[in-house]
């Protein structure tokens, strides 16, 4: 695939051609829920464009990642360089050799020349990439959450002044100039209204998110049917770098759980923790050793989808003690794999409800969460078909269609 494809054939004037920012494909968040959102949204939009006789345009921070993107979306995708503009970052050598211009104005010229009608940033607050605000194209963005503002003492107030100012600048710019803002939940939309005042005429759309098809697919092979772990275990999708995930709190709660469960059939139940990166993993392991639970806890870093599906499928329980989530994707993934969930009911998590499968977690104290864990693993599972039906409602094809329909209304005259 060439780095700068020829301009597409003439399309009907009514055709919406999306230019989607794709740096998250290969950035620090590639293995997170946001990374999964970007990959699946690109797949869906690429299919929709193909049906319309058009091609999705994806901007990338590094030319070398264009083949990876094309393989991921499995469609004829145009990939254009989006050179990072953050001061201090080296320029991409391939971009210099190709003589690519690096200004926002030149980028917008390139996108318009290739037929783009609207620019969509699915992760505008990723500070490892630049923020592009088009002047002539329609402008849309997905706001997954505003946790740094809602929990500013744990996030924004700890950031360096330039980073803090850039975060606020991006938020205000989106509120004042964007044509469309998407949200994964009503809680995220309400959070946005608490921190910003959207301009009159802006379209605000709650699209939800979808469950990755890999978690809905039937078990296909003997290897996939093999247990992920020989011992019974609970599962967490978490990390220490994001304080709202409450990993340290949950580890202490698990310490109390082992004591509570010592005289029950759940004695010695393990805890498996999946992390998107190994950042601060040494601290997490040290915390486990200090609590005397190191032999019961195992960490997994950057787990591939097939392995993650097995971990979900074989877990006795998914524990989600987060203080805030824009959506709560692991909850839906667990249900798709037939695993019950113990979850907080804060922010977007409160909107996920499946009788007999999602149980409330008491976060008032570590011992209270431990008691919630024991009640949850001791409770008989509900109807498996009910969990699968609920998870199947979060269909990526429909999320993509809703998004594309709304993007079509964002085209500027």
Tab-separated table of C-alpha atoms in Angstrom:
chain	number	residue	atom	x	y	z
A	1	UNK	CA	0.000	0.000	0.000
A	2	UNK	CA	1.460	3.356	-0.969
A	3	UNK	CA	1.907	6.036	1.662
A	4	UNK	CA	0.068	8.668	-0.364
A	5	UNK	CA	-2.545	7.027	-2.604
A	6	UNK	CA	-3.965	8.785	-5.606
A	7	UNK	CA	-7.124	10.788	-5.117
A	8	UNK	CA	-10.240	8.603	-5.262
A	9	UNK	CA	-12.619	8.549	-8.184
A	10	UNK	CA	-15.411	11.104	-8.138
A	11	UNK	CA	-18.114	10.187	-5.635
A	12	UNK	CA	-21.697	11.368	-5.314
A	13	UNK	CA	-21.841	14.776	-3.664
A	14	UNK	CA	-23.794	13.287	-0.759
A	15	UNK	CA	-21.129	10.695	0.119
A	16	UNK	CA	-19.510	11.200	3.519
A	17	UNK	CA	-15.808	10.348	3.545
A	18	UNK	CA	-14.307	10.169	7.025
A	19	UNK	CA	-10.701	11.009	7.825
A	20	UNK	CA	-10.082	9.188	11.108
A	21	UNK	CA	-7.129	9.854	13.409
A	22	UNK	CA	-5.421	6.501	13.967
A	23	UNK	CA	-2.372	7.076	16.171
A	24	UNK	CA	-3.907	4.981	18.965
A	25	UNK	CA	-3.356	1.944	16.728
A	26	UNK	CA	0.279	1.990	17.763
A	27	UNK	CA	0.444	4.410	20.702
A	28	UNK	CA	0.689	3.656	24.440
A	29	UNK	CA	-3.053	2.932	24.599
A	30	UNK	CA	-3.090	0.334	21.822
A	31	UNK	CA	-3.793	-2.494	24.310
A	32	UNK	CA	-6.437	-0.623	26.305
A	33	UNK	CA	-10.187	-0.323	25.896
A	34	UNK	CA	-9.666	2.910	23.963
A	35	UNK	CA	-7.286	1.117	21.616
A	36	UNK	CA	-9.906	-1.574	21.076
A	37	UNK	CA	-12.496	1.125	20.353
A	38	UNK	CA	-10.270	2.725	17.703
A	39	UNK	CA	-9.509	-0.592	15.986
A	40	UNK	CA	-13.119	-1.722	15.870
A	41	UNK	CA	-14.419	1.677	14.812
A	42	UNK	CA	-11.891	1.747	11.962
A	43	UNK	CA	-13.036	-1.712	10.842
A	44	UNK	CA	-16.694	-0.678	10.900
A	45	UNK	CA	-16.172	2.629	9.124
A	46	UNK	CA	-13.970	0.964	6.496
A	47	UNK	CA	-16.754	-1.536	5.729
A	48	UNK	CA	-19.360	1.216	5.538
A	49	UNK	CA	-17.174	3.277	3.214
A	50	UNK	CA	-16.636	0.251	0.979
A	51	UNK	CA	-20.416	-0.211	0.752
A	52	UNK	CA	-20.687	3.451	-0.274
A	53	UNK	CA	-18.029	3.031	-2.952
A	54	UNK	CA	-15.556	5.126	-0.964
A	55	UNK	CA	-12.460	4.538	1.128
A	56	UNK	CA	-11.934	5.431	4.763
A	57	UNK	CA	-8.940	7.735	5.262
A	58	UNK	CA	-6.836	7.146	8.372
A	59	UNK	CA	-4.118	9.528	9.523
A	60	UNK	CA	-1.093	7.966	11.201
A	61	UNK	CA	1.813	9.218	13.247
A	62	UNK	CA	4.328	6.896	11.621
A	63	UNK	CA	4.462	5.699	8.031
A	64	UNK	CA	5.746	2.284	9.114
A	65	UNK	CA	2.397	1.531	10.755
A	66	UNK	CA	0.348	1.856	7.557
A	67	UNK	CA	0.629	-1.880	6.657
A	68	UNK	CA	-0.394	-2.817	10.211
A	69	UNK	CA	-3.436	-0.597	9.920
A	70	UNK	CA	-4.428	-2.070	6.562
A	71	UNK	CA	-4.123	-5.587	7.981
A	72	UNK	CA	-6.164	-4.657	11.037
A	73	UNK	CA	-9.146	-3.209	9.217
A	74	UNK	CA	-8.983	-5.742	6.356
A	75	UNK	CA	-10.259	-3.180	3.854
A	76	UNK	CA	-8.819	-0.875	1.222
A	77	UNK	CA	-7.811	1.917	3.577
A	78	UNK	CA	-5.997	5.086	2.624
A	79	UNK	CA	-3.304	5.861	5.188
A	80	UNK	CA	-1.840	9.351	5.381
A	81	UNK	CA	0.949	10.592	7.583
A	82	UNK	CA	-0.149	12.714	10.492
A	83	UNK	CA	3.196	14.005	11.684
A	84	UNK	CA	3.208	14.539	15.477
A	85	UNK	CA	3.515	18.237	16.221
A	86	UNK	CA	4.323	17.960	19.921
A	87	UNK	CA	7.475	20.003	20.649
A	88	UNK	CA	10.496	17.839	21.336
A	89	UNK	CA	9.374	14.828	19.324
A	90	UNK	CA	11.688	13.972	16.431
A	91	UNK	CA	10.254	14.136	12.936
A	92	UNK	CA	9.558	10.892	11.148
A	93	UNK	CA	12.503	10.176	8.843
A	94	UNK	CA	10.262	8.626	6.214
A	95	UNK	CA	8.140	11.754	6.201
A	96	UNK	CA	11.171	13.974	5.631
A	97	UNK	CA	12.422	11.758	2.814
A	98	UNK	CA	9.017	11.841	1.150
A	99	UNK	CA	8.988	15.623	1.376
A	100	UNK	CA	5.759	15.607	3.353
A	101	UNK	CA	4.550	18.912	4.721
A	102	UNK	CA	3.905	18.863	8.433
A	103	UNK	CA	1.573	21.807	9.096
A	104	UNK	CA	-2.092	21.370	10.053
A	105	UNK	CA	-3.073	23.449	7.031
A	106	UNK	CA	-1.180	21.109	4.709
A	107	UNK	CA	-2.751	18.073	6.359
A	108	UNK	CA	-6.226	19.487	5.809
A	109	UNK	CA	-5.371	20.272	2.181
A	110	UNK	CA	-4.231	16.657	1.707
A	111	UNK	CA	-7.360	15.204	3.292
A	112	UNK	CA	-9.708	17.391	1.258
A	113	UNK	CA	-7.819	16.560	-1.941
A	114	UNK	CA	-8.437	12.878	-1.237
A	115	UNK	CA	-12.151	13.384	-0.773
A	116	UNK	CA	-12.508	13.752	3.001
A	117	UNK	CA	-15.599	15.580	4.222
A	118	UNK	CA	-15.247	15.162	7.999
A	119	UNK	CA	-12.369	14.615	10.425
A	120	UNK	CA	-12.991	12.248	13.351
A	121	UNK	CA	-10.629	12.004	16.331
A	122	UNK	CA	-11.578	8.949	18.439
A	123	UNK	CA	-9.112	9.822	21.224
A	124	UNK	CA	-8.552	13.608	21.404
A	125	UNK	CA	-7.068	13.696	24.912
A	126	UNK	CA	-4.164	11.347	24.164
A	127	UNK	CA	-1.258	13.605	25.072
A	128	UNK	CA	1.288	11.537	23.159
A	129	UNK	CA	-0.149	12.849	19.887
A	130	UNK	CA	-0.948	16.262	18.519
A	131	UNK	CA	-4.396	17.809	18.436
A	132	UNK	CA	-5.654	18.680	14.973
A	133	UNK	CA	-8.666	20.976	14.634
A	134	UNK	CA	-9.795	21.333	11.004
A	135	UNK	CA	-11.136	24.633	9.735
A	136	UNK	CA	-12.931	23.475	6.585
A	137	UNK	CA	-13.712	19.816	7.228
A	138	UNK	CA	-16.438	18.806	9.617
A	139	UNK	CA	-14.939	18.112	13.053
A	140	UNK	CA	-16.006	15.235	15.325
A	141	UNK	CA	-14.448	13.591	18.373
A	142	UNK	CA	-15.201	10.843	20.883
A	143	UNK	CA	-14.932	11.862	24.539
A	144	UNK	CA	-14.497	8.612	26.444
A	145	UNK	CA	-14.393	10.339	29.825
A	146	UNK	CA	-13.088	13.417	31.623
A	147	UNK	CA	-11.627	11.584	34.611
A	148	UNK	CA	-8.615	13.947	34.940
A	149	UNK	CA	-11.067	16.775	35.675
A	150	UNK	CA	-13.603	14.818	37.707
A	151	UNK	CA	-10.811	13.434	39.923
A	152	UNK	CA	-8.425	16.318	39.494
A	153	UNK	CA	-6.592	15.878	42.809
A	154	UNK	CA	-5.439	12.448	41.619
A	155	UNK	CA	-4.789	13.468	38.017
A	156	UNK	CA	-4.824	17.023	36.663
A	157	UNK	CA	-3.405	18.689	39.785
A	158	UNK	CA	-0.414	16.315	39.685
A	159	UNK	CA	0.412	16.982	36.037
A	160	UNK	CA	3.104	19.406	34.823
A	161	UNK	CA	1.668	22.829	34.056
A	162	UNK	CA	2.118	22.566	30.243
A	163	UNK	CA	0.321	19.204	30.120
A	164	UNK	CA	-2.483	20.504	32.306
A	165	UNK	CA	-2.914	23.582	30.126
A	166	UNK	CA	-2.957	21.478	26.940
A	167	UNK	CA	-5.658	19.156	28.313
A	168	UNK	CA	-7.899	22.086	29.220
A	169	UNK	CA	-7.171	23.790	25.879
A	170	UNK	CA	-8.303	20.714	23.968
A	171	UNK	CA	-11.491	20.427	25.994
A	172	UNK	CA	-12.415	24.081	25.511
A	173	UNK	CA	-11.582	23.951	21.814
A	174	UNK	CA	-13.836	20.932	21.299
A	175	UNK	CA	-16.650	22.571	23.261
A	176	UNK	CA	-16.386	25.763	21.217
A	177	UNK	CA	-15.673	24.548	17.679
A	178	UNK	CA	-16.492	20.853	17.138
A	179	UNK	CA	-19.525	19.933	15.069
A	180	UNK	CA	-20.160	16.545	16.702
A	181	UNK	CA	-19.084	15.031	20.005
A	182	UNK	CA	-19.645	11.352	20.724
A	183	UNK	CA	-19.869	9.715	24.156
A	184	UNK	CA	-19.830	6.050	25.170
A	185	UNK	CA	-22.436	6.554	27.906
A	186	UNK	CA	-24.911	9.067	29.259
A	187	UNK	CA	-22.644	9.428	32.296
A	188	UNK	CA	-19.804	10.635	30.059
A	189	UNK	CA	-22.103	13.123	28.338
A	190	UNK	CA	-23.242	14.463	31.716
A	191	UNK	CA	-19.614	14.693	32.827
A	192	UNK	CA	-18.853	16.817	29.764
A	193	UNK	CA	-21.721	19.185	30.585
A	194	UNK	CA	-20.347	19.600	34.130
A	195	UNK	CA	-16.958	20.744	32.868
A	196	UNK	CA	-17.703	22.541	29.599
A	197	UNK	CA	-20.407	24.503	27.821
A	198	UNK	CA	-20.976	23.186	24.294
A	199	UNK	CA	-21.687	25.807	21.673
A	200	UNK	CA	-25.183	26.184	20.287
A	201	UNK	CA	-25.878	23.886	17.370
A	202	UNK	CA	-23.335	21.238	18.325
A	203	UNK	CA	-24.519	17.626	17.972
A	204	UNK	CA	-23.978	15.485	21.079
A	205	UNK	CA	-24.481	11.762	20.516
A	206	UNK	CA	-24.285	8.806	22.917
A	207	UNK	CA	-23.273	5.901	20.683
A	208	UNK	CA	-22.254	3.339	23.286
A	209	UNK	CA	-19.521	0.852	22.447
A	210	UNK	CA	-19.470	-2.654	21.078
A	211	UNK	CA	-18.038	-5.926	22.271
A	212	UNK	CA	-15.185	-7.161	20.110
A	213	UNK	CA	-16.397	-10.078	17.947
A	214	UNK	CA	-13.591	-12.277	19.291
A	215	UNK	CA	-15.429	-12.506	22.623
A	216	UNK	CA	-18.709	-13.464	20.980
A	217	UNK	CA	-17.183	-16.114	18.712
A	218	UNK	CA	-17.771	-19.767	19.642
A	219	UNK	CA	-14.838	-21.810	20.892
A	220	UNK	CA	-13.073	-23.066	17.782
A	221	UNK	CA	-10.144	-25.273	18.738
A	222	UNK	CA	-8.907	-27.736	21.320
A	223	UNK	CA	-6.237	-25.231	22.320
A	224	UNK	CA	-8.908	-22.611	22.911
A	225	UNK	CA	-10.908	-25.070	25.016
A	226	UNK	CA	-7.951	-25.722	27.331
A	227	UNK	CA	-8.404	-24.046	30.738
A	228	UNK	CA	-6.551	-20.758	31.125
A	229	UNK	CA	-5.555	-21.793	34.640
A	230	UNK	CA	-5.678	-25.023	36.621
A	231	UNK	CA	-6.932	-23.295	39.778
A	232	UNK	CA	-10.178	-21.366	40.327
A	233	UNK	CA	-9.599	-17.625	40.100
A	234	UNK	CA	-11.124	-14.184	39.939
A	235	UNK	CA	-10.067	-11.817	37.157
A	236	UNK	CA	-9.311	-8.097	37.021
A	237	UNK	CA	-8.499	-5.855	34.052
A	238	UNK	CA	-6.526	-3.059	35.672
A	239	UNK	CA	-3.278	-1.146	36.165
A	240	UNK	CA	-1.557	0.901	38.844
A	241	UNK	CA	-0.919	3.952	36.682
A	242	UNK	CA	-4.628	4.802	36.571
A	243	UNK	CA	-5.714	5.535	40.136
A	244	UNK	CA	-9.450	5.274	39.465
A	245	UNK	CA	-9.022	1.548	38.697
A	246	UNK	CA	-8.503	0.981	42.444
A	247	UNK	CA	-5.990	-1.834	41.953
A	248	UNK	CA	-4.194	-1.287	45.258
A	249	UNK	CA	-7.547	-1.119	47.053
A	250	UNK	CA	-8.664	-4.342	45.358
A	251	UNK	CA	-5.435	-6.188	46.250
A	252	UNK	CA	-5.935	-5.340	49.906
A	253	UNK	CA	-9.564	-6.461	49.600
A	254	UNK	CA	-8.375	-9.734	48.081
A	255	UNK	CA	-6.110	-10.218	51.115
A	256	UNK	CA	-9.234	-9.975	53.296
A	257	UNK	CA	-11.118	-12.264	50.906
A	258	UNK	CA	-8.580	-15.065	51.392
A	259	UNK	CA	-9.161	-14.893	55.129
A	260	UNK	CA	-12.947	-14.850	54.759
A	261	UNK	CA	-12.880	-17.750	52.296
A	262	UNK	CA	-10.413	-19.901	54.261
A	263	UNK	CA	-13.133	-22.151	55.686
A	264	UNK	CA	-15.239	-22.283	52.512
A	265	UNK	CA	-15.060	-24.133	49.202
A	266	UNK	CA	-13.449	-21.001	47.761
A	267	UNK	CA	-10.346	-21.241	49.958
A	268	UNK	CA	-7.200	-20.285	48.080
A	269	UNK	CA	-9.045	-18.917	45.051
A	270	UNK	CA	-6.500	-17.074	42.917
A	271	UNK	CA	-6.523	-13.627	41.379
A	272	UNK	CA	-5.403	-13.048	37.782
A	273	UNK	CA	-4.726	-9.437	36.764
A	274	UNK	CA	-4.462	-8.321	33.136
A	275	UNK	CA	-2.542	-5.082	32.525
A	276	UNK	CA	-2.069	-3.201	29.259
A	277	UNK	CA	1.587	-2.506	30.085
A	278	UNK	CA	4.145	-3.380	32.744
A	279	UNK	CA	4.257	0.193	34.087
A	280	UNK	CA	4.558	0.084	37.899
A	281	UNK	CA	4.144	-3.693	37.916
A	282	UNK	CA	7.062	-3.923	40.356
A	283	UNK	CA	5.084	-1.797	42.812
A	284	UNK	CA	2.027	-4.012	42.404
A	285	UNK	CA	4.092	-7.142	43.034
A	286	UNK	CA	5.745	-5.516	46.061
A	287	UNK	CA	2.301	-4.669	47.427
A	288	UNK	CA	1.287	-8.314	47.006
A	289	UNK	CA	4.388	-9.500	48.860
A	290	UNK	CA	3.728	-7.053	51.693
A	291	UNK	CA	0.181	-8.406	52.015
A	292	UNK	CA	1.375	-12.014	51.892
A	293	UNK	CA	-0.682	-12.796	48.783
A	294	UNK	CA	2.073	-12.956	46.144
A	295	UNK	CA	1.611	-16.710	45.731
A	296	UNK	CA	-2.056	-16.243	44.890
A	297	UNK	CA	-1.801	-13.351	42.408
A	298	UNK	CA	-0.558	-13.552	38.842
A	299	UNK	CA	-0.067	-10.656	36.423
A	300	UNK	CA	-0.494	-10.774	32.637
A	301	UNK	CA	0.802	-7.969	30.406
A	302	UNK	CA	-0.506	-7.050	26.935
A	303	UNK	CA	-2.542	-10.245	26.558
A	304	UNK	CA	-3.633	-11.208	23.005
A	305	UNK	CA	-7.371	-11.428	22.400
A	306	UNK	CA	-7.551	-15.232	22.254
A	307	UNK	CA	-5.740	-15.559	25.585
A	308	UNK	CA	-7.891	-12.853	27.131
A	309	UNK	CA	-11.018	-14.684	26.008
A	310	UNK	CA	-9.820	-17.843	27.776
A	311	UNK	CA	-9.046	-15.863	30.924
A	312	UNK	CA	-12.544	-14.375	30.873
A	313	UNK	CA	-14.203	-17.701	30.081
A	314	UNK	CA	-12.554	-19.676	32.890
A	315	UNK	CA	-12.772	-17.024	35.610
A	316	UNK	CA	-15.186	-17.533	38.479
A	317	UNK	CA	-15.775	-13.783	38.546
A	318	UNK	CA	-14.646	-10.537	36.935
A	319	UNK	CA	-13.995	-7.892	39.586
A	320	UNK	CA	-14.393	-4.283	38.422
A	321	UNK	CA	-13.968	-1.940	41.426
A	322	UNK	CA	-13.294	1.193	39.371
A	323	UNK	CA	-14.253	4.574	40.773
A	324	UNK	CA	-15.253	5.743	37.293
A	325	UNK	CA	-15.481	4.370	33.758
A	326	UNK	CA	-16.739	6.047	30.633
A	327	UNK	CA	-18.275	2.755	29.575
A	328	UNK	CA	-16.923	-0.398	31.247
A	329	UNK	CA	-15.934	-2.599	28.330
A	330	UNK	CA	-14.489	-5.500	30.411
A	331	UNK	CA	-17.934	-5.994	31.956
A	332	UNK	CA	-19.494	-6.664	28.546
A	333	UNK	CA	-16.554	-8.796	27.416
A	334	UNK	CA	-16.879	-10.964	30.524
A	335	UNK	CA	-20.619	-11.450	29.994
A	336	UNK	CA	-19.995	-12.389	26.360
A	337	UNK	CA	-17.707	-15.143	27.667
A	338	UNK	CA	-20.281	-16.331	30.220
A	339	UNK	CA	-18.521	-14.938	33.294
A	340	UNK	CA	-20.396	-13.109	36.085
A	341	UNK	CA	-19.258	-9.655	37.152
A	342	UNK	CA	-18.803	-7.855	40.451
A	343	UNK	CA	-18.823	-4.169	39.556
A	344	UNK	CA	-19.048	-0.756	41.092
A	345	UNK	CA	-22.087	1.228	40.008
A	346	UNK	CA	-20.343	4.513	39.348
A	347	UNK	CA	-20.396	6.628	36.181
A	348	UNK	CA	-20.839	4.566	33.004
A	349	UNK	CA	-20.795	1.277	34.909
A	350	UNK	CA	-24.198	2.113	36.403
A	351	UNK	CA	-25.734	1.887	32.916
A	352	UNK	CA	-24.744	-1.774	32.504
A	353	UNK	CA	-27.392	-4.025	34.042
A	354	UNK	CA	-27.950	-7.733	33.533
A	355	UNK	CA	-29.992	-9.525	36.201
A	356	UNK	CA	-28.165	-12.412	37.801
A	357	UNK	CA	-24.867	-11.560	36.097
A	358	UNK	CA	-23.763	-8.102	37.244
A	359	UNK	CA	-23.584	-7.834	41.022
A	360	UNK	CA	-22.918	-4.622	42.989
A	361	UNK	CA	-19.525	-4.173	44.633
A	362	UNK	CA	-19.370	-2.464	48.014
A	363	UNK	CA	-16.443	-0.032	47.778
A	364	UNK	CA	-16.923	1.516	51.207
A	365	UNK	CA	-13.855	-0.332	52.527
A	366	UNK	CA	-11.475	-3.144	51.616
A	367	UNK	CA	-13.198	-5.629	53.972
A	368	UNK	CA	-16.567	-4.648	52.468
A	369	UNK	CA	-15.286	-5.346	48.955
A	370	UNK	CA	-13.870	-8.672	50.173
A	371	UNK	CA	-17.294	-9.647	51.504
A	372	UNK	CA	-18.812	-8.673	48.135
A	373	UNK	CA	-16.292	-10.937	46.389
A	374	UNK	CA	-17.206	-13.905	48.562
A	375	UNK	CA	-20.948	-13.387	48.075
A	376	UNK	CA	-20.468	-13.098	44.322
A	377	UNK	CA	-18.386	-16.269	43.855
A	378	UNK	CA	-20.771	-18.178	46.137
A	379	UNK	CA	-23.852	-17.148	44.184
A	380	UNK	CA	-25.204	-19.577	41.548
A	381	UNK	CA	-24.800	-18.332	38.010
A	382	UNK	CA	-27.805	-17.052	36.114
A	383	UNK	CA	-29.079	-18.190	32.745
A	384	UNK	CA	-26.040	-18.254	30.384
A	385	UNK	CA	-28.239	-17.334	27.432
A	386	UNK	CA	-29.316	-14.160	29.230
A	387	UNK	CA	-25.698	-13.019	29.574
A	388	UNK	CA	-24.942	-13.768	25.925
A	389	UNK	CA	-28.081	-11.983	24.726
A	390	UNK	CA	-27.229	-8.930	26.789
A	391	UNK	CA	-23.633	-8.794	25.520
A	392	UNK	CA	-24.800	-9.251	21.922
A	393	UNK	CA	-26.814	-6.024	22.211
A	394	UNK	CA	-23.497	-4.155	22.139
A	395	UNK	CA	-22.961	-4.773	18.461
A	396	UNK	CA	-20.066	-3.018	16.748
A	397	UNK	CA	-21.818	-2.971	13.390
A	398	UNK	CA	-24.694	-0.961	14.846
A	399	UNK	CA	-22.327	1.320	16.804
A	400	UNK	CA	-20.439	1.990	13.570
A	401	UNK	CA	-23.645	2.753	11.671
A	402	UNK	CA	-24.843	5.165	14.356
A	403	UNK	CA	-21.469	6.880	14.295
A	404	UNK	CA	-21.363	7.148	10.499
A	405	UNK	CA	-24.916	8.527	10.305
A	406	UNK	CA	-24.006	11.242	12.785
A	407	UNK	CA	-20.694	11.976	11.051
A	408	UNK	CA	-22.644	12.463	7.834
A	409	UNK	CA	-24.418	15.393	9.454
A	410	UNK	CA	-21.109	16.985	10.496
A	411	UNK	CA	-19.961	17.939	6.997
A	412	UNK	CA	-19.425	21.685	6.747
A	413	UNK	CA	-20.678	23.632	3.773
